Short mmCIF file of C-alpha atoms in Angstrom, two decimals:
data_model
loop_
_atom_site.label_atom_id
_atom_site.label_comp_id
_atom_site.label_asym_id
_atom_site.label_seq_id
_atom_site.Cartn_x
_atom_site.Cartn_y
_atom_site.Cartn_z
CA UNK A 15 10.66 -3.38 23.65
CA UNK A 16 9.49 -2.04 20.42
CA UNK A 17 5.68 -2.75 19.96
CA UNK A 18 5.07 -3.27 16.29
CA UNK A 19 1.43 -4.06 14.62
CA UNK A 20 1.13 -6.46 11.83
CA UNK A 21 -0.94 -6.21 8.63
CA UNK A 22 -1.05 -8.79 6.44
CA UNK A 23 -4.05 -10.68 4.95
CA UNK A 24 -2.56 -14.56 4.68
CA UNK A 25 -3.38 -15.98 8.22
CA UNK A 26 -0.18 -18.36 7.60
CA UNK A 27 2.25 -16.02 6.68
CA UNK A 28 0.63 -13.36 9.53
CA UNK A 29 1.17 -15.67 12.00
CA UNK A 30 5.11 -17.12 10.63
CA UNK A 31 6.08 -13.16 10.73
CA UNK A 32 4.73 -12.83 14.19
CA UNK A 33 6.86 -16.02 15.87
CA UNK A 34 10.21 -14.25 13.85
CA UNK A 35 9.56 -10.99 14.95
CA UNK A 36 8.72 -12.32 18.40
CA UNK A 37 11.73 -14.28 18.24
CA UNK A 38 13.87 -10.61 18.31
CA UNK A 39 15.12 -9.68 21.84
CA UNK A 40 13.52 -6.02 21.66
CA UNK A 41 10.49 -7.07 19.44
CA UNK A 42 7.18 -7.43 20.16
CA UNK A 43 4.01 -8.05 17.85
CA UNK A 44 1.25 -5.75 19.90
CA UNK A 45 -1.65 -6.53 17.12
CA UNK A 46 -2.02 -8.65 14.45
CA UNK A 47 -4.83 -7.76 11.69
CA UNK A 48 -5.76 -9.05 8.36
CA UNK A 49 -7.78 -6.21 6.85
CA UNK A 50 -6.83 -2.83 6.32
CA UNK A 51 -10.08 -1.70 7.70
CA UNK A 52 -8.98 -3.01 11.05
CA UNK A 53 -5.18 -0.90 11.12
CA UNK A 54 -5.94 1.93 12.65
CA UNK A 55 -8.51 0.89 15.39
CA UNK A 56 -6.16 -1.40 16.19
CA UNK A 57 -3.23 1.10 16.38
CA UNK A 58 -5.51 3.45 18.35
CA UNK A 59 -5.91 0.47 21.02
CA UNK A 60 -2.44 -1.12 21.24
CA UNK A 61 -0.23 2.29 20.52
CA UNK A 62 2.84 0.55 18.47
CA UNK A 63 5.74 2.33 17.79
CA UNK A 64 5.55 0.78 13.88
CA UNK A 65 3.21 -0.52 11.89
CA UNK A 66 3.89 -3.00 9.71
CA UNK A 67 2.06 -3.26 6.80
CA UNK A 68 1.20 -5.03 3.46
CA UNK A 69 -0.34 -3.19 0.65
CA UNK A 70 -3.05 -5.82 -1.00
CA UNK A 71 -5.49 -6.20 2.37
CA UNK A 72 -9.15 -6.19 2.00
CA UNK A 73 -11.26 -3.42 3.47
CA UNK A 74 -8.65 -0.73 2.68
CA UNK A 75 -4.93 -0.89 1.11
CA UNK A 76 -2.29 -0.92 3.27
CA UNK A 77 -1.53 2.43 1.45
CA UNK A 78 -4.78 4.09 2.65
CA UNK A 79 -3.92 2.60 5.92
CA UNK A 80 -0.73 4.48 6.27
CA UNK A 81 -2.49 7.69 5.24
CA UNK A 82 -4.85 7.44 8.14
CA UNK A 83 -2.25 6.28 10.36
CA UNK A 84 -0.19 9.53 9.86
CA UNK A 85 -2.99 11.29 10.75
CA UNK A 86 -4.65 9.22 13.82
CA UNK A 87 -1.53 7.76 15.43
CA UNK A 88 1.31 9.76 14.16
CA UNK A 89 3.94 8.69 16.57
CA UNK A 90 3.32 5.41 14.97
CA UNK A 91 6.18 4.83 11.96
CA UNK A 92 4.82 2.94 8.78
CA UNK A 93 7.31 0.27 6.97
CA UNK A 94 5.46 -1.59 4.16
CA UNK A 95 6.24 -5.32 3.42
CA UNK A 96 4.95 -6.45 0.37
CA UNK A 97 4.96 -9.07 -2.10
CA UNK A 98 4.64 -6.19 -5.56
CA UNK A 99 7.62 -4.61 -5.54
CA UNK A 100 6.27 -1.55 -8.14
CA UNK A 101 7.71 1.67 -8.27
CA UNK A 102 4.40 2.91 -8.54
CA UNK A 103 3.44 1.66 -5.10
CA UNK A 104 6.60 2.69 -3.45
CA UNK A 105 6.00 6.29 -4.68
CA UNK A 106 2.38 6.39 -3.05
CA UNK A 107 3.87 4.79 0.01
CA UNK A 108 5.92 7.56 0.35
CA UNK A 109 3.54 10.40 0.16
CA UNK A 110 1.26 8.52 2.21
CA UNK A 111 4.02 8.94 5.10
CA UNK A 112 5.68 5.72 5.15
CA UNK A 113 9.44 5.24 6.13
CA UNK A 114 10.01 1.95 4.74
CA UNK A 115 9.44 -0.40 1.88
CA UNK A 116 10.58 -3.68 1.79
CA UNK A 117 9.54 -6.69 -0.35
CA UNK A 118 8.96 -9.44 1.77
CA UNK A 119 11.71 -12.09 -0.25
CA UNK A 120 14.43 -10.87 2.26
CA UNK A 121 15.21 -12.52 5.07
CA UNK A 122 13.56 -12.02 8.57
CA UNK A 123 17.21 -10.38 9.86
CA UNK A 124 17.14 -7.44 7.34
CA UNK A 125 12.92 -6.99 8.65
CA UNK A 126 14.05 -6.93 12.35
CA UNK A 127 17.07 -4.37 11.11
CA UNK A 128 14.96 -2.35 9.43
CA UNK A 129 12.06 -1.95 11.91
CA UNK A 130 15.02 -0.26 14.25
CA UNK A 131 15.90 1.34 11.66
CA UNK A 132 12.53 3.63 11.11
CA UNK A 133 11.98 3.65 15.07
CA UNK A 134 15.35 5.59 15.21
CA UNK A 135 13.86 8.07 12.12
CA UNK A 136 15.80 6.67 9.34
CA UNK A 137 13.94 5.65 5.74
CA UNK A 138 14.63 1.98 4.37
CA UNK A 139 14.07 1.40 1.23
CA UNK A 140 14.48 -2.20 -1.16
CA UNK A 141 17.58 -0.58 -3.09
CA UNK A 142 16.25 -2.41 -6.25
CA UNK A 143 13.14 -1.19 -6.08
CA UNK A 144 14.41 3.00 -5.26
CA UNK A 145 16.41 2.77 -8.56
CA UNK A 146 13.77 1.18 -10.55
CA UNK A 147 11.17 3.72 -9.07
CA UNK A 148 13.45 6.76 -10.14
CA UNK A 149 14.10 5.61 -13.79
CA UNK A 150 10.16 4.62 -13.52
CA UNK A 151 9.24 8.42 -13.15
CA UNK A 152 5.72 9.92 -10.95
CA UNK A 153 2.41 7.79 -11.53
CA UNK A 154 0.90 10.20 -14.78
CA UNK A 155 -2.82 9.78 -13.87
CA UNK A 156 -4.62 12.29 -12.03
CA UNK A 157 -6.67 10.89 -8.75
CA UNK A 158 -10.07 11.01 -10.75
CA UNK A 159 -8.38 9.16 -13.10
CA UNK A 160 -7.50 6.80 -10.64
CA UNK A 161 -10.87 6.64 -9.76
CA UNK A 162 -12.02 5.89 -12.85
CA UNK A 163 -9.88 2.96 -13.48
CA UNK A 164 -10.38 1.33 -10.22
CA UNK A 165 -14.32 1.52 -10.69
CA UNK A 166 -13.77 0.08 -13.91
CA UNK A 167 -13.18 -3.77 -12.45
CA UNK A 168 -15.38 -6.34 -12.70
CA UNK A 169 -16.82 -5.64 -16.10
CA UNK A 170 -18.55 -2.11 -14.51
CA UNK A 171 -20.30 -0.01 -16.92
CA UNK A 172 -20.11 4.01 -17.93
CA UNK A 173 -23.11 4.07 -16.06
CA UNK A 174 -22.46 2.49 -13.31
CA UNK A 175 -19.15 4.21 -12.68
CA UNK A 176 -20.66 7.32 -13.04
CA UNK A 177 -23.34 6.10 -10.57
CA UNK A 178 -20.13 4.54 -7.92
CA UNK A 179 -18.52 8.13 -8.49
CA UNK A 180 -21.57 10.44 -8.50
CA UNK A 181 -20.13 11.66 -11.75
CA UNK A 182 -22.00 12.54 -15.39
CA UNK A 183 -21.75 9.57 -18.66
CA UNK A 184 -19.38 12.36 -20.37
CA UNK A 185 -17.48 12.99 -17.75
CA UNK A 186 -16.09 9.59 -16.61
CA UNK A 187 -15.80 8.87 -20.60
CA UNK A 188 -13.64 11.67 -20.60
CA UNK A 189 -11.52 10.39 -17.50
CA UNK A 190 -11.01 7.18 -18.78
CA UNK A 191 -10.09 7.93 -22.41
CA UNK A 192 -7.62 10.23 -21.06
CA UNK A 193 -5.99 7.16 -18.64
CA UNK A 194 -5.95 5.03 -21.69
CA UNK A 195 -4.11 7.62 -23.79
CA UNK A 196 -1.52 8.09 -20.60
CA UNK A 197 -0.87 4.41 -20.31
CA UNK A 198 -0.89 4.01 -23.91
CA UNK A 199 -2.91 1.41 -24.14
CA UNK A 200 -6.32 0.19 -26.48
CA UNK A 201 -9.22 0.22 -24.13
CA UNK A 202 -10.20 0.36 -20.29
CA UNK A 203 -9.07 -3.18 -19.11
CA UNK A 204 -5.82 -2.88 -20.72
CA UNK A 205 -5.81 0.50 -18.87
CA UNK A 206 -6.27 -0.70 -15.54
CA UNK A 207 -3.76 -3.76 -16.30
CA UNK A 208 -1.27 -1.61 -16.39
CA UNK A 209 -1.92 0.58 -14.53
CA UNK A 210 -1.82 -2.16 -11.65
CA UNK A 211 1.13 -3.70 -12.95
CA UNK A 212 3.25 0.28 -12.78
CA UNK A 213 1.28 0.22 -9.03
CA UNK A 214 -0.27 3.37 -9.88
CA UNK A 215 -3.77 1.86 -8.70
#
């Protein structure tokens, strides 16, 4: 049996993944979390052979998740299932270790396929999404950058970014003026808007 581990925040859709996949002759769901602050304690306790994982969970992305997973458990293979299919994210899945990608519109079959698929060390990736990810190019913003942006929700100030990110005024100014000018947009918001929309955050 292959033990797989699912993330995914929506209890509805958790638990409609787990009867499919438990449904599969050689399948079976091991752990079932809905934060990504749970993944790895729970992968440290149950031992599955892949993780399943969406990217939008609270706690911690799915993205951070795989990170740590390649580290803590890293016999455990990563396939991400997600609803935003952005190149951006599919590039950071990648360097954070994953061996799949998959956006979760496809049918339950092609899942099951493709969770054999990374157990036997083979990469799976939404063809649609690999070419648009290539013609997309890499994610232009540096990680403080990143940092910026993200700590920039919620209406944040200079100061309390700075504060978040135990950085100076200037310097986070100087971070975020140089995001804007890479994702050629007007001011900080529009920034992190698209900077969500390429998945780059």
């Amino acid at each position: 049996m292959i033990r797989v581990l699912l993330a995914e925040d929506q209890g509805m859709m958790r638990g409609a993944l787990a009867l499919l996949l438990g449904m599969e002759p050689d399948i079976e769901v091991v752990a079932q979390v809905g934060r990504g602050d749970e993944i790895v304690d729970a992968a440290l306790t149950s031992r599955p052979e892949v993780a399943l994982l969406d990217i939008e969970l609270p706690g911690c992305s799915g993205l951070d998740a795989a990170a740590e997973l390649r580290t803590e458990v890293p016999e455990c293979r990563v396939l991400i299932l997600t609803t935003f299919g952005r190149p951006g994210y599919l590039r950071r899945a990648m360097e954070a270790g994953a061996a799949g990608f998959l956006v979760k519109d496809g049918p339950v079959e092609e899942l099951a396929a493709s969770i054999r698929k990374v157990l036997r060390g083979e990469t799976v990736i939404d063809p649609a999404l690999a070419a648009a990810a290539l013609s997309a190019g890499p994610n232009p913003l540096t990680a403080r950058e990143r940092d910026a942006l993200g700590a920039s929700v919620d209406g944040a100030t200079i100061a309390d970014i700075a504060a978040t990110l135990h950085l100076s005024e200037s310097t986070v100014r100087n971070y975020l003026s140089s995001a804007i000018g890479k994702t050629g947009t007007r001011n900080r918001m529009e920034a992190v808007r698209a900077a969500r929309q390429q998945g780059w955050l």
